[in-house]
Coordinates of N, CA, C and O in Angstrom, one line a residue:
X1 N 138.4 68.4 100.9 CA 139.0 69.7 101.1 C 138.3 70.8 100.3 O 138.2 71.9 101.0
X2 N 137.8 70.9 99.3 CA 137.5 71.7 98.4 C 135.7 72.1 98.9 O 135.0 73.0 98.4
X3 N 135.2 71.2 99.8 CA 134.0 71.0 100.6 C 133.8 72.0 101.4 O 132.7 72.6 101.5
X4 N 135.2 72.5 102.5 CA 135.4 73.5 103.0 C 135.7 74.4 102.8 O 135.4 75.3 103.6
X5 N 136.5 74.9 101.4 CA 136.2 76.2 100.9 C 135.0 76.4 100.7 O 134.5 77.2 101.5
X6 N 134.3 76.0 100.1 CA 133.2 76.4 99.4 C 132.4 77.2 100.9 O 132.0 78.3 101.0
X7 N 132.3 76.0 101.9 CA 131.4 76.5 103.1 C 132.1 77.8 103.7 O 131.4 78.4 104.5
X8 N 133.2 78.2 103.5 CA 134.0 79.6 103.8 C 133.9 80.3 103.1 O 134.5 81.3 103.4
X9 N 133.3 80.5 101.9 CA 133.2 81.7 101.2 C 131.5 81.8 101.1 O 131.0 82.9 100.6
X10 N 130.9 80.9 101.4 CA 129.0 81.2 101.7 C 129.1 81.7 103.1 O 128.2 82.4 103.5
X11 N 130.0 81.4 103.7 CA 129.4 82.2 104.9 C 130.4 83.3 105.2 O 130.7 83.7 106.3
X12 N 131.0 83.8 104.0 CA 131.8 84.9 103.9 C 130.3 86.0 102.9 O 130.0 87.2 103.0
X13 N 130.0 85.3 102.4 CA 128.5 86.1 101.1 C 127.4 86.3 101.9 O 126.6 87.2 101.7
X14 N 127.3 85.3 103.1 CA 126.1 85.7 103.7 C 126.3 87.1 104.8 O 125.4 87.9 104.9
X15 N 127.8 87.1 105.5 CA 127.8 88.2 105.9 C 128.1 89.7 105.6 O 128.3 90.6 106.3
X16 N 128.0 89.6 104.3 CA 128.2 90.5 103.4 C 126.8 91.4 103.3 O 126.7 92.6 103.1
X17 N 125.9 90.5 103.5 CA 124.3 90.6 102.6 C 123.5 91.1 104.1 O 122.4 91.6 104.2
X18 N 124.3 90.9 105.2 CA 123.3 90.9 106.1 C 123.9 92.3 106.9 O 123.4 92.8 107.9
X19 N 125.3 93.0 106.2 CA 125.1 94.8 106.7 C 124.4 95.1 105.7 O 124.7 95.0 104.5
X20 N 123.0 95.5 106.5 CA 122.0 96.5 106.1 C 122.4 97.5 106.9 O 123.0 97.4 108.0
X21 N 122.0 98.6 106.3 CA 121.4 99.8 106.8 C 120.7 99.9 107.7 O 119.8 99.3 107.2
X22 N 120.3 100.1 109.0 CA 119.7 100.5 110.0 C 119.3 101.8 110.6 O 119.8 102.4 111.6
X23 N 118.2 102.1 110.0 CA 117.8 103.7 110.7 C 116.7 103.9 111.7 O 115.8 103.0 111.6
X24 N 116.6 104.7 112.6 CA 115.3 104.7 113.7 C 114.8 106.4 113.0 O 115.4 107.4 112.8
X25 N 113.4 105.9 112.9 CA 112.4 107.3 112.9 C 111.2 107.1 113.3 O 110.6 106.1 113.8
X26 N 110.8 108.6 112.8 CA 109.2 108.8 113.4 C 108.2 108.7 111.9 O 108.5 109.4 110.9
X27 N 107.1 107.7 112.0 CA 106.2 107.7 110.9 C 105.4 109.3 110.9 O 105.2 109.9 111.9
X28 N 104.9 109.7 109.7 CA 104.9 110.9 109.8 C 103.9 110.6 108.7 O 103.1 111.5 108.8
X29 N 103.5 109.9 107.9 CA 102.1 109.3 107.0 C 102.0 108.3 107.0 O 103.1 107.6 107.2
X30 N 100.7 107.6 106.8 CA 100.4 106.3 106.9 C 98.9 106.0 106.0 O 97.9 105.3 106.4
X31 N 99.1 106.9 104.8 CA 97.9 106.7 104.1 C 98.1 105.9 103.0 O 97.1 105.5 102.3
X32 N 99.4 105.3 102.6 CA 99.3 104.6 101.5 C 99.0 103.0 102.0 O 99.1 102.6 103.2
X33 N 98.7 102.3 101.1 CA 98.4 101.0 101.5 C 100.3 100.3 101.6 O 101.2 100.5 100.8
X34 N 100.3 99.5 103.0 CA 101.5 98.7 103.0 C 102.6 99.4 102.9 O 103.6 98.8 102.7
X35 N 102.7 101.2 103.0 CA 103.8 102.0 103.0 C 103.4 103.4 104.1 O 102.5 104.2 104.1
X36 N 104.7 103.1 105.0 CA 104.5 104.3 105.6 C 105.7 105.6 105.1 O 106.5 105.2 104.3
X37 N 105.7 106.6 105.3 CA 106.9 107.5 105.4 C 107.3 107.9 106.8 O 106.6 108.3 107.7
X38 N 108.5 107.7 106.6 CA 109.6 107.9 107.9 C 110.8 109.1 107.8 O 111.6 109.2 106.9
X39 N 110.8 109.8 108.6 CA 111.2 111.0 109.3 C 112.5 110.6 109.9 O 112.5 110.3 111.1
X40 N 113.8 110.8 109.2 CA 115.2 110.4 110.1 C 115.6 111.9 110.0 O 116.0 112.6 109.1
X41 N 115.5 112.2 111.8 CA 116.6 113.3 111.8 C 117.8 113.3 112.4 O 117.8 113.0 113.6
X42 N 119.1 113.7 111.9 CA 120.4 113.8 112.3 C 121.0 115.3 112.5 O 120.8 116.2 111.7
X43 N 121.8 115.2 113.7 CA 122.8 116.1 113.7 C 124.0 116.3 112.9 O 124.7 115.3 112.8
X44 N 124.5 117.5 112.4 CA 125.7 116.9 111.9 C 126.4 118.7 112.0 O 125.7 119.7 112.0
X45 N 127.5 118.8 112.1 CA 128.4 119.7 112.8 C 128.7 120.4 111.4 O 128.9 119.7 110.4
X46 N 128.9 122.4 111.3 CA 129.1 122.9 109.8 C 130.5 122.4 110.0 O 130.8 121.9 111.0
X47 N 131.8 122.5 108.7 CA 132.6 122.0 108.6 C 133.4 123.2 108.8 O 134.6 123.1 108.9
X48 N 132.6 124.5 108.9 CA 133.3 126.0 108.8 C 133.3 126.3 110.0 O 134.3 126.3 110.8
X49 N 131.9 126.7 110.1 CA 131.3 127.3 111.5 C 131.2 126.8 112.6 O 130.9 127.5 113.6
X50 N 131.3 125.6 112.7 CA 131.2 124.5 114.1 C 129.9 124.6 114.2 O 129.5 123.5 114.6
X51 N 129.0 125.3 114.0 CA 127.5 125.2 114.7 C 127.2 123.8 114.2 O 127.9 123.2 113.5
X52 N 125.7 123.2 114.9 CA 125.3 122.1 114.7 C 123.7 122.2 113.7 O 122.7 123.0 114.0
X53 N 123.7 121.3 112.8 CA 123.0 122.2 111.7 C 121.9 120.3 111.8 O 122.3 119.1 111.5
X54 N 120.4 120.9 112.3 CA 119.6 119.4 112.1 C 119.1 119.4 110.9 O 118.5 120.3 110.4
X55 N 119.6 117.8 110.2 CA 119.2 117.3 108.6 C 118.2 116.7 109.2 O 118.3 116.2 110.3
X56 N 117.0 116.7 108.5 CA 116.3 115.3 108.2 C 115.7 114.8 106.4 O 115.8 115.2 105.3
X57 N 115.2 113.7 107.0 CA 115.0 113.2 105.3 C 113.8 112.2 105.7 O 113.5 111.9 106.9
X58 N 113.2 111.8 104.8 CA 111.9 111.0 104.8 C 112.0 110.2 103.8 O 112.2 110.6 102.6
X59 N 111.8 108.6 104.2 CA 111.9 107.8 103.4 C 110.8 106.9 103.4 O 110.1 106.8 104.5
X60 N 110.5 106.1 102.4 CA 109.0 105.5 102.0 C 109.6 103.9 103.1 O 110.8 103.6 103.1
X61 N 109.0 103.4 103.6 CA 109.2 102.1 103.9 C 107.7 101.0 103.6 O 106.5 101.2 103.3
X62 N 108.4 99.8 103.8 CA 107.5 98.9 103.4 C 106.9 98.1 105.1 O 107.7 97.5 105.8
X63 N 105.8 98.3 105.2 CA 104.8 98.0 106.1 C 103.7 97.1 105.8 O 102.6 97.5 105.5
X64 N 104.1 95.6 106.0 CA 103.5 94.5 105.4 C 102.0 94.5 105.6 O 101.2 94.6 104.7
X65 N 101.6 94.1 107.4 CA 100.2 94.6 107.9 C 99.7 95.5 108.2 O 98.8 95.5 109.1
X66 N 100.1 96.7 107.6 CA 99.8 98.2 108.0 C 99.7 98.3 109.7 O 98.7 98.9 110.3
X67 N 100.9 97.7 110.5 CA 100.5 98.3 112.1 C 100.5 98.9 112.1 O 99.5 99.4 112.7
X68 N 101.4 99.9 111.7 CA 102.1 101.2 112.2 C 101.3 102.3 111.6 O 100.9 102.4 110.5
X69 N 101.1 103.1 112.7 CA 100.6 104.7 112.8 C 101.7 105.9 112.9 O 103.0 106.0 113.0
X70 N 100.5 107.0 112.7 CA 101.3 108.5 112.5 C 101.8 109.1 114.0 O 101.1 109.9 114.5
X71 N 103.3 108.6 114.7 CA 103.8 109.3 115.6 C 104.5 108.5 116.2 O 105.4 108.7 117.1
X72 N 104.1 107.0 115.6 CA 105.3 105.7 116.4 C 106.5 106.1 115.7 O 106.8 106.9 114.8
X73 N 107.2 105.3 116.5 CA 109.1 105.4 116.3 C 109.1 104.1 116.3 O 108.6 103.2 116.9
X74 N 109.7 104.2 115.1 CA 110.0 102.4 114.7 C 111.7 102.5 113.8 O 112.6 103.5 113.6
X75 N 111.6 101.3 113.5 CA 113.2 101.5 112.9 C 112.9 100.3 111.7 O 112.3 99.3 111.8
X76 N 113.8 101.1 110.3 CA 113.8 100.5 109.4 C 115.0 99.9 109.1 O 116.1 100.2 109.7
X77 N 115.0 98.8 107.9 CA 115.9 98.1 107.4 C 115.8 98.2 106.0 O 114.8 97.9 105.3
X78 N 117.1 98.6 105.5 CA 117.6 98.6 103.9 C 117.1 97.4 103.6 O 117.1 96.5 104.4
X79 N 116.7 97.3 102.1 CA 116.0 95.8 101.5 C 116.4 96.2 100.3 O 117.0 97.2 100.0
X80 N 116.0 95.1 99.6 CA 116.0 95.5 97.8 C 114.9 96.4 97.5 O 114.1 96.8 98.3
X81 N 115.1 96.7 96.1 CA 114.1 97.8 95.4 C 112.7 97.5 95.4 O 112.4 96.7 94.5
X82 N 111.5 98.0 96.2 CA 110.3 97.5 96.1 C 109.3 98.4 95.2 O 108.3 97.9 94.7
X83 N 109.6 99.5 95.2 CA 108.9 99.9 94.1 C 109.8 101.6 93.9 O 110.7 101.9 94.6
X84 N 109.4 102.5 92.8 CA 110.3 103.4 92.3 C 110.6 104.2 93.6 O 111.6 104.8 93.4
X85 N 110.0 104.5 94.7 CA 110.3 105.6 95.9 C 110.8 103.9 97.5 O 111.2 104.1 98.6
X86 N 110.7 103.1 97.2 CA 110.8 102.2 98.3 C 111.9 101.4 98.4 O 112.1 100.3 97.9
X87 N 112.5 102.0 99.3 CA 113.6 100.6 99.5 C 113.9 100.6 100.4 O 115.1 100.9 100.6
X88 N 113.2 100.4 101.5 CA 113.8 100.4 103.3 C 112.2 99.6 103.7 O 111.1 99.9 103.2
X89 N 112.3 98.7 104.6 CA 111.2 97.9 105.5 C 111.1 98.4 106.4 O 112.0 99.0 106.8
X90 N 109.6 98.3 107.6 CA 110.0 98.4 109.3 C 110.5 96.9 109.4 O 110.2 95.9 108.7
X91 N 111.4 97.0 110.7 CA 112.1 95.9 111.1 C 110.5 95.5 112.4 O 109.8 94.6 112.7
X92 N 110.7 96.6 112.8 CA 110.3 96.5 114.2 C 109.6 97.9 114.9 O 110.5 98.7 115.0
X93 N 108.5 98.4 115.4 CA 108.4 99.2 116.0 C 108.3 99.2 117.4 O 107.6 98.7 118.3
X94 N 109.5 100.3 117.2 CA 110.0 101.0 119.1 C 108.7 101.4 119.7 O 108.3 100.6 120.5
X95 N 108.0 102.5 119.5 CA 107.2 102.7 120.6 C 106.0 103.3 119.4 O 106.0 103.9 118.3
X96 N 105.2 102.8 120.2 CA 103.5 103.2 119.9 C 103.1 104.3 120.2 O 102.9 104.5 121.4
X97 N 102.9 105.5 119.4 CA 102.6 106.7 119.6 C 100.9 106.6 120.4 O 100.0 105.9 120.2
X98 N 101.1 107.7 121.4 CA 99.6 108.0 122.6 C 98.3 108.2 122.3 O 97.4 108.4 123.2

């Protein structure tokens, strides 16, 4: 009995661990080694004025075989701390810039 708790609360910890973060952007540099920077831009509505006001932000990600170039759309995944500016991976890149 105590065999099956145990297996109910690991697979209660593993789905805990596996909401990451999920963002899609545009690489926007690609000069560091194994790190690109990514470009997420969002809409988001004034809370006063109703107008629609575009945020964006740029985050360092971790790019293992340096595929990715300056204009692809790829999408990253929240990770642990990889170095003092990095903590998001590419999962996957969407499309291959022309």
């Amino acid at each position: 009995m105590a065999n099956v708790a145990t297996k109910a609360v690991s697979k209660v910890e593993t789905l805990d661990r596996n909401d990451r973060k999920v963002r899609e952007g545009v690489v926007v540099s690609d000069k560091m080694d194994k790190t690109v920077v990514v470009l997420i831009r969002s809409k988001q509505m004034h809370p006063l004025y109703k107008k629609t006001i575009n945020k964006s932000k740029r985050l360092k990600a971790h790019d293992e075989n340096n595929e990715c170039g300056i204009g692809d759309t790829v999408e990253i995944v929240e990770t642990r701390k990889l170095s003092k500016d990095k903590c998001w991976r590419v999962s996957k890149i969407i499309e291959k810039a022309k």
